[in-house]
């Protein structure tokens, strides 16, 4: 694999449509995190129940799994700009309804679930549209910048959420979240060019049987799924810090390490161009290495060592995710790109919830340090196995990287 300097980030920022998508996503992520804080405080204040508060928080994630598999295809069947605008307006209305004082809790939960469900076609449309608006030479720069700012917006949303909710109240904070959706819809409607539905553009290529996906997409799906193993430490930060003999400061330090590493990884991925992103080595190698720092926690369990190691894992996992999304652009025809990207995103996020839960079960048996080390080892083995799947799925007639066939193969 040969790395060269990536096209500067400013080249991606010169694309007006990318700037709009980048800005609106950062605003939306910040608003979502603010809303999660407001909803948690609102439900706990009204019920004094940790269980109901956790249920409300879970509803901001769980319906996305169902929506990702069932609704992502809407962004291929209809124009992607239209899907983004409509889902933003729908989510803005739902968020505004949640801000009504005294709304019954069952109604609030339904609103939260519907809002999360509507995010699935939005995410598929957004990722596919990024591939439409950015030239291939700047796609990795744009994806890296997007990942970096999304992490910053998440941290800022959680960090400022408590302050803003205390100052403004929960209703005003939820109204602010609704406003981010309406602002996003307006900016996309005004500044993003309308394009025909991707499925309508497929034409004779789809009709002649060229719709079959490249088999390497199986390896990409496996890579998306193993991401959960790399975020297990985040769910075990509190018991890990306790085992290390430190208090709340150590918990905060450990939980911040992965987002900080992800920001660095986004910057690195934005600055460096991989010449052949379809090479298994380009995507799989950082995925394999990402698990190694977690294994080292077994020998370096101190909180400062752990924070540094977790940050390295966050950095490398972000690098391989950015390259993985860039590979999807080449492996999947545009007529099915939103569907595939939406479902891969669903696999990525749902795997995190499952892996963190299982990590907690394992930690009960071997302790948090051992559970973190085991998750890293499992990630290394799984990523290496994915590399073998990737290599086995390569088209056999390809003579070299330059001679690789088109990303779609005949049925």
mmCIF file of C-alpha atoms in Angstrom, residues 150-389:
data_model
loop_
_atom_site.group_PDB
_atom_site.id
_atom_site.type_symbol
_atom_site.label_atom_id
_atom_site.label_comp_id
_atom_site.label_asym_id
_atom_site.label_seq_id
_atom_site.Cartn_x
_atom_site.Cartn_y
_atom_site.Cartn_z
ATOM 1 C CA UNK A 150 -18.873 14.986 14.487
ATOM 2 C CA UNK A 151 -16.809 13.794 17.438
ATOM 3 C CA UNK A 152 -16.166 17.371 18.546
ATOM 4 C CA UNK A 153 -19.887 18.170 18.253
ATOM 5 C CA UNK A 154 -20.782 15.102 20.331
ATOM 6 C CA UNK A 155 -18.373 16.034 23.095
ATOM 7 C CA UNK A 156 -19.523 19.668 23.004
ATOM 8 C CA UNK A 157 -23.179 18.625 23.035
ATOM 9 C CA UNK A 158 -22.724 16.492 26.121
ATOM 10 C CA UNK A 159 -20.340 18.937 27.780
ATOM 11 C CA UNK A 160 -22.521 22.002 27.268
ATOM 12 C CA UNK A 161 -25.801 20.128 27.520
ATOM 13 C CA UNK A 162 -26.006 20.223 31.293
ATOM 14 C CA UNK A 163 -25.084 23.908 31.391
ATOM 15 C CA UNK A 164 -27.588 24.931 28.706
ATOM 16 C CA UNK A 165 -30.430 22.830 30.107
ATOM 17 C CA UNK A 166 -29.814 24.315 33.551
ATOM 18 C CA UNK A 167 -29.797 27.836 32.132
ATOM 19 C CA UNK A 168 -32.683 27.524 29.650
ATOM 20 C CA UNK A 169 -34.736 24.585 30.873
ATOM 21 C CA UNK A 170 -35.565 21.338 29.090
ATOM 22 C CA UNK A 171 -38.271 22.748 26.815
ATOM 23 C CA UNK A 172 -36.067 25.505 25.431
ATOM 24 C CA UNK A 173 -33.254 23.011 24.854
ATOM 25 C CA UNK A 174 -35.594 20.710 22.918
ATOM 26 C CA UNK A 175 -36.804 23.678 20.870
ATOM 27 C CA UNK A 176 -33.183 24.435 20.026
ATOM 28 C CA UNK A 177 -32.772 20.850 18.822
ATOM 29 C CA UNK A 178 -35.860 21.257 16.628
ATOM 30 C CA UNK A 179 -34.404 24.470 15.218
ATOM 31 C CA UNK A 180 -31.243 22.625 14.085
ATOM 32 C CA UNK A 181 -33.402 20.288 11.973
ATOM 33 C CA UNK A 182 -35.328 23.135 10.350
ATOM 34 C CA UNK A 183 -32.111 25.054 9.688
ATOM 35 C CA UNK A 184 -30.566 21.950 8.121
ATOM 36 C CA UNK A 185 -33.598 21.435 5.856
ATOM 37 C CA UNK A 186 -33.489 25.069 4.739
ATOM 38 C CA UNK A 187 -29.772 25.069 3.948
ATOM 39 C CA UNK A 188 -29.970 21.797 2.025
ATOM 40 C CA UNK A 189 -33.015 22.967 0.076
ATOM 41 C CA UNK A 190 -31.338 26.246 -0.894
ATOM 42 C CA UNK A 191 -27.747 25.195 -1.540
ATOM 43 C CA UNK A 192 -27.814 21.527 -2.585
ATOM 44 C CA UNK A 193 -28.562 20.831 -6.232
ATOM 45 C CA UNK A 194 -31.452 18.502 -6.925
ATOM 46 C CA UNK A 195 -30.477 15.246 -8.599
ATOM 47 C CA UNK A 196 -32.589 12.484 -10.026
ATOM 48 C CA UNK A 197 -33.239 9.420 -7.893
ATOM 49 C CA UNK A 198 -30.249 7.086 -8.109
ATOM 50 C CA UNK A 199 -32.447 4.108 -9.007
ATOM 51 C CA UNK A 200 -33.889 6.070 -11.939
ATOM 52 C CA UNK A 201 -30.362 6.782 -13.194
ATOM 53 C CA UNK A 202 -29.398 3.090 -13.200
ATOM 54 C CA UNK A 203 -30.955 2.505 -16.620
ATOM 55 C CA UNK A 204 -29.815 -0.394 -18.727
ATOM 56 C CA UNK A 205 -26.911 -1.309 -16.445
ATOM 57 C CA UNK A 206 -29.310 -2.502 -13.759
ATOM 58 C CA UNK A 207 -31.594 -4.145 -16.293
ATOM 59 C CA UNK A 208 -28.703 -6.137 -17.771
ATOM 60 C CA UNK A 209 -27.889 -7.766 -14.436
ATOM 61 C CA UNK A 210 -25.057 -5.500 -13.313
ATOM 62 C CA UNK A 211 -26.788 -4.846 -10.003
ATOM 63 C CA UNK A 212 -25.005 -7.650 -8.206
ATOM 64 C CA UNK A 213 -22.764 -6.296 -5.476
ATOM 65 C CA UNK A 214 -19.055 -6.959 -5.388
ATOM 66 C CA UNK A 215 -18.432 -9.819 -2.952
ATOM 67 C CA UNK A 216 -15.925 -7.708 -1.024
ATOM 68 C CA UNK A 217 -18.872 -5.866 0.503
ATOM 69 C CA UNK A 218 -19.206 -8.903 2.813
ATOM 70 C CA UNK A 219 -15.783 -8.078 4.269
ATOM 71 C CA UNK A 220 -16.825 -4.445 4.645
ATOM 72 C CA UNK A 221 -19.912 -5.518 6.606
ATOM 73 C CA UNK A 222 -17.728 -7.666 8.874
ATOM 74 C CA UNK A 223 -15.419 -4.690 9.471
ATOM 75 C CA UNK A 224 -18.390 -2.533 10.399
ATOM 76 C CA UNK A 225 -19.542 -5.182 12.847
ATOM 77 C CA UNK A 226 -16.229 -5.611 14.639
ATOM 78 C CA UNK A 227 -16.224 -1.896 15.525
ATOM 79 C CA UNK A 228 -18.227 -2.853 18.597
ATOM 80 C CA UNK A 229 -15.258 -4.746 20.018
ATOM 81 C CA UNK A 230 -13.168 -1.565 19.890
ATOM 82 C CA UNK A 231 -15.635 0.530 21.926
ATOM 83 C CA UNK A 232 -16.030 -1.976 24.777
ATOM 84 C CA UNK A 233 -13.593 0.094 26.913
ATOM 85 C CA UNK A 234 -15.970 3.066 26.776
ATOM 86 C CA UNK A 235 -18.682 1.023 28.473
ATOM 87 C CA UNK A 236 -16.228 -0.226 31.126
ATOM 88 C CA UNK A 237 -14.599 3.115 31.936
ATOM 89 C CA UNK A 238 -16.096 3.380 35.431
ATOM 90 C CA UNK A 239 -15.169 -0.115 36.674
ATOM 91 C CA UNK A 240 -11.780 0.142 34.926
ATOM 92 C CA UNK A 241 -11.027 3.399 36.762
ATOM 93 C CA UNK A 242 -12.149 1.866 40.045
ATOM 94 C CA UNK A 243 -9.869 -1.122 39.485
ATOM 95 C CA UNK A 244 -7.022 1.330 38.821
ATOM 96 C CA UNK A 245 -7.738 3.082 42.130
ATOM 97 C CA UNK A 246 -8.837 6.450 40.729
ATOM 98 C CA UNK A 247 -12.078 8.374 41.050
ATOM 99 C CA UNK A 248 -14.407 10.339 38.796
ATOM 100 C CA UNK A 249 -11.535 12.208 37.164
ATOM 101 C CA UNK A 250 -10.176 8.905 35.874
ATOM 102 C CA UNK A 251 -13.592 7.930 34.527
ATOM 103 C CA UNK A 252 -13.848 11.196 32.604
ATOM 104 C CA UNK A 253 -10.303 10.839 31.301
ATOM 105 C CA UNK A 254 -10.950 7.324 30.023
ATOM 106 C CA UNK A 255 -14.282 8.178 28.423
ATOM 107 C CA UNK A 256 -12.741 11.198 26.672
ATOM 108 C CA UNK A 257 -9.787 9.227 25.284
ATOM 109 C CA UNK A 258 -11.644 7.483 22.456
ATOM 110 C CA UNK A 259 -13.319 10.669 21.104
ATOM 111 C CA UNK A 260 -9.990 12.491 21.305
ATOM 112 C CA UNK A 261 -8.300 9.692 19.399
ATOM 113 C CA UNK A 262 -11.126 9.729 16.867
ATOM 114 C CA UNK A 263 -10.588 13.437 16.241
ATOM 115 C CA UNK A 264 -6.890 12.774 15.586
ATOM 116 C CA UNK A 265 -7.786 9.828 13.364
ATOM 117 C CA UNK A 266 -10.207 11.940 11.356
ATOM 118 C CA UNK A 267 -7.498 14.546 10.825
ATOM 119 C CA UNK A 268 -4.976 11.891 9.790
ATOM 120 C CA UNK A 269 -7.421 10.261 7.373
ATOM 121 C CA UNK A 270 -8.234 13.676 5.914
ATOM 122 C CA UNK A 271 -4.565 14.517 5.398
ATOM 123 C CA UNK A 272 -3.447 11.224 3.869
ATOM 124 C CA UNK A 273 -4.614 9.651 0.622
ATOM 125 C CA UNK A 274 -4.577 5.882 0.138
ATOM 126 C CA UNK A 275 -3.771 5.244 -3.500
ATOM 127 C CA UNK A 276 -5.810 2.022 -3.696
ATOM 128 C CA UNK A 277 -8.588 1.957 -1.129
ATOM 129 C CA UNK A 278 -9.823 -1.376 -2.532
ATOM 130 C CA UNK A 279 -6.637 -3.016 -1.291
ATOM 131 C CA UNK A 280 -7.395 -5.227 1.718
ATOM 132 C CA UNK A 281 -4.228 -3.903 3.345
ATOM 133 C CA UNK A 282 -5.411 -0.288 3.143
ATOM 134 C CA UNK A 283 -8.591 -0.923 5.131
ATOM 135 C CA UNK A 284 -7.911 -4.076 7.121
ATOM 136 C CA UNK A 285 -4.403 -3.275 8.432
ATOM 137 C CA UNK A 286 -5.468 -0.314 10.627
ATOM 138 C CA UNK A 287 -8.443 -2.407 11.808
ATOM 139 C CA UNK A 288 -6.082 -5.196 12.918
ATOM 140 C CA UNK A 289 -3.665 -2.828 14.639
ATOM 141 C CA UNK A 290 -6.512 -0.944 16.362
ATOM 142 C CA UNK A 291 -7.109 -3.861 18.720
ATOM 143 C CA UNK A 292 -3.478 -4.180 19.824
ATOM 144 C CA UNK A 293 -3.458 -1.222 22.290
ATOM 145 C CA UNK A 294 -6.421 -2.765 24.122
ATOM 146 C CA UNK A 295 -4.503 -6.038 24.504
ATOM 147 C CA UNK A 296 -1.600 -4.086 26.003
ATOM 148 C CA UNK A 297 -3.897 -2.846 28.777
ATOM 149 C CA UNK A 298 -3.389 -6.251 30.424
ATOM 150 C CA UNK A 299 0.243 -5.284 31.074
ATOM 151 C CA UNK A 300 -0.247 -1.488 31.362
ATOM 152 C CA UNK A 301 -3.473 -1.099 33.363
ATOM 153 C CA UNK A 302 -2.677 2.313 34.872
ATOM 154 C CA UNK A 303 -5.278 4.944 34.027
ATOM 155 C CA UNK A 304 -2.857 7.236 32.164
ATOM 156 C CA UNK A 305 -1.465 4.342 30.127
ATOM 157 C CA UNK A 306 -4.984 3.105 29.444
ATOM 158 C CA UNK A 307 -6.164 6.540 28.308
ATOM 159 C CA UNK A 308 -3.263 6.807 25.860
ATOM 160 C CA UNK A 309 -3.832 3.287 24.532
ATOM 161 C CA UNK A 310 -7.581 3.803 24.150
ATOM 162 C CA UNK A 311 -6.907 7.021 22.249
ATOM 163 C CA UNK A 312 -4.668 5.134 19.810
ATOM 164 C CA UNK A 313 -7.446 2.599 19.288
ATOM 165 C CA UNK A 314 -9.922 5.411 18.636
ATOM 166 C CA UNK A 315 -7.532 6.973 16.130
ATOM 167 C CA UNK A 316 -6.902 3.789 14.156
ATOM 168 C CA UNK A 317 -10.546 2.706 14.165
ATOM 169 C CA UNK A 318 -11.523 6.073 12.706
ATOM 170 C CA UNK A 319 -8.899 5.745 9.974
ATOM 171 C CA UNK A 320 -10.200 2.364 8.859
ATOM 172 C CA UNK A 321 -13.841 3.495 9.016
ATOM 173 C CA UNK A 322 -13.088 6.481 6.758
ATOM 174 C CA UNK A 323 -11.276 4.240 4.272
ATOM 175 C CA UNK A 324 -14.060 1.667 4.510
ATOM 176 C CA UNK A 325 -16.690 4.245 3.503
ATOM 177 C CA UNK A 326 -14.474 5.361 0.619
ATOM 178 C CA UNK A 327 -14.224 1.719 -0.492
ATOM 179 C CA UNK A 328 -18.017 1.385 -0.452
ATOM 180 C CA UNK A 329 -18.207 4.148 -3.038
ATOM 181 C CA UNK A 330 -16.196 1.995 -5.434
ATOM 182 C CA UNK A 331 -17.739 -1.346 -4.528
ATOM 183 C CA UNK A 332 -21.416 -0.387 -4.681
ATOM 184 C CA UNK A 333 -23.307 1.068 -7.668
ATOM 185 C CA UNK A 334 -24.859 4.463 -7.046
ATOM 186 C CA UNK A 335 -28.355 3.031 -7.469
ATOM 187 C CA UNK A 336 -27.887 0.984 -4.278
ATOM 188 C CA UNK A 337 -25.342 3.072 -2.413
ATOM 189 C CA UNK A 338 -27.674 4.729 0.103
ATOM 190 C CA UNK A 339 -29.244 1.379 1.007
ATOM 191 C CA UNK A 340 -25.871 -0.253 1.610
ATOM 192 C CA UNK A 341 -24.389 2.698 3.482
ATOM 193 C CA UNK A 342 -27.464 3.035 5.680
ATOM 194 C CA UNK A 343 -27.403 -0.639 6.592
ATOM 195 C CA UNK A 344 -23.653 -0.637 7.229
ATOM 196 C CA UNK A 345 -24.107 2.319 9.578
ATOM 197 C CA UNK A 346 -26.818 0.349 11.365
ATOM 198 C CA UNK A 347 -24.506 -2.654 11.730
ATOM 199 C CA UNK A 348 -21.753 -0.385 13.053
ATOM 200 C CA UNK A 349 -23.879 1.232 15.761
ATOM 201 C CA UNK A 350 -25.840 -1.855 16.793
ATOM 202 C CA UNK A 351 -22.625 -3.858 17.148
ATOM 203 C CA UNK A 352 -21.400 -1.306 19.666
ATOM 204 C CA UNK A 353 -24.417 -1.786 21.898
ATOM 205 C CA UNK A 354 -24.180 -5.586 21.747
ATOM 206 C CA UNK A 355 -20.409 -5.634 22.330
ATOM 207 C CA UNK A 356 -20.588 -3.260 25.303
ATOM 208 C CA UNK A 357 -23.300 -5.432 26.875
ATOM 209 C CA UNK A 358 -21.227 -8.578 26.371
ATOM 210 C CA UNK A 359 -18.153 -6.760 27.636
ATOM 211 C CA UNK A 360 -19.978 -6.073 30.878
ATOM 212 C CA UNK A 361 -20.844 -9.765 31.220
ATOM 213 C CA UNK A 362 -17.218 -10.776 30.647
ATOM 214 C CA UNK A 363 -15.979 -8.109 33.077
ATOM 215 C CA UNK A 364 -18.072 -9.738 35.803
ATOM 216 C CA UNK A 365 -15.987 -12.888 35.330
ATOM 217 C CA UNK A 366 -12.456 -11.652 34.591
ATOM 218 C CA UNK A 367 -12.538 -8.005 35.701
ATOM 219 C CA UNK A 368 -12.656 -4.840 33.569
ATOM 220 C CA UNK A 369 -8.960 -4.915 32.643
ATOM 221 C CA UNK A 370 -9.219 -8.485 31.414
ATOM 222 C CA UNK A 371 -12.442 -7.739 29.511
ATOM 223 C CA UNK A 372 -10.802 -4.809 27.703
ATOM 224 C CA UNK A 373 -7.779 -6.915 26.777
ATOM 225 C CA UNK A 374 -9.988 -9.758 25.545
ATOM 226 C CA UNK A 375 -12.073 -7.384 23.410
ATOM 227 C CA UNK A 376 -8.882 -6.089 21.806
ATOM 228 C CA UNK A 377 -7.643 -9.599 21.119
ATOM 229 C CA UNK A 378 -10.988 -10.595 19.619
ATOM 230 C CA UNK A 379 -10.871 -7.493 17.408
ATOM 231 C CA UNK A 380 -7.393 -8.384 16.136
ATOM 232 C CA UNK A 381 -8.439 -11.944 15.278
ATOM 233 C CA UNK A 382 -11.730 -10.835 13.693
ATOM 234 C CA UNK A 383 -10.036 -8.144 11.602
ATOM 235 C CA UNK A 384 -7.362 -10.573 10.395
ATOM 236 C CA UNK A 385 -10.081 -13.039 9.419
ATOM 237 C CA UNK A 386 -11.882 -10.267 7.565
ATOM 238 C CA UNK A 387 -8.698 -9.649 5.593
ATOM 239 C CA UNK A 388 -8.776 -13.260 4.409
ATOM 240 C CA UNK A 389 -12.428 -12.869 3.399
#
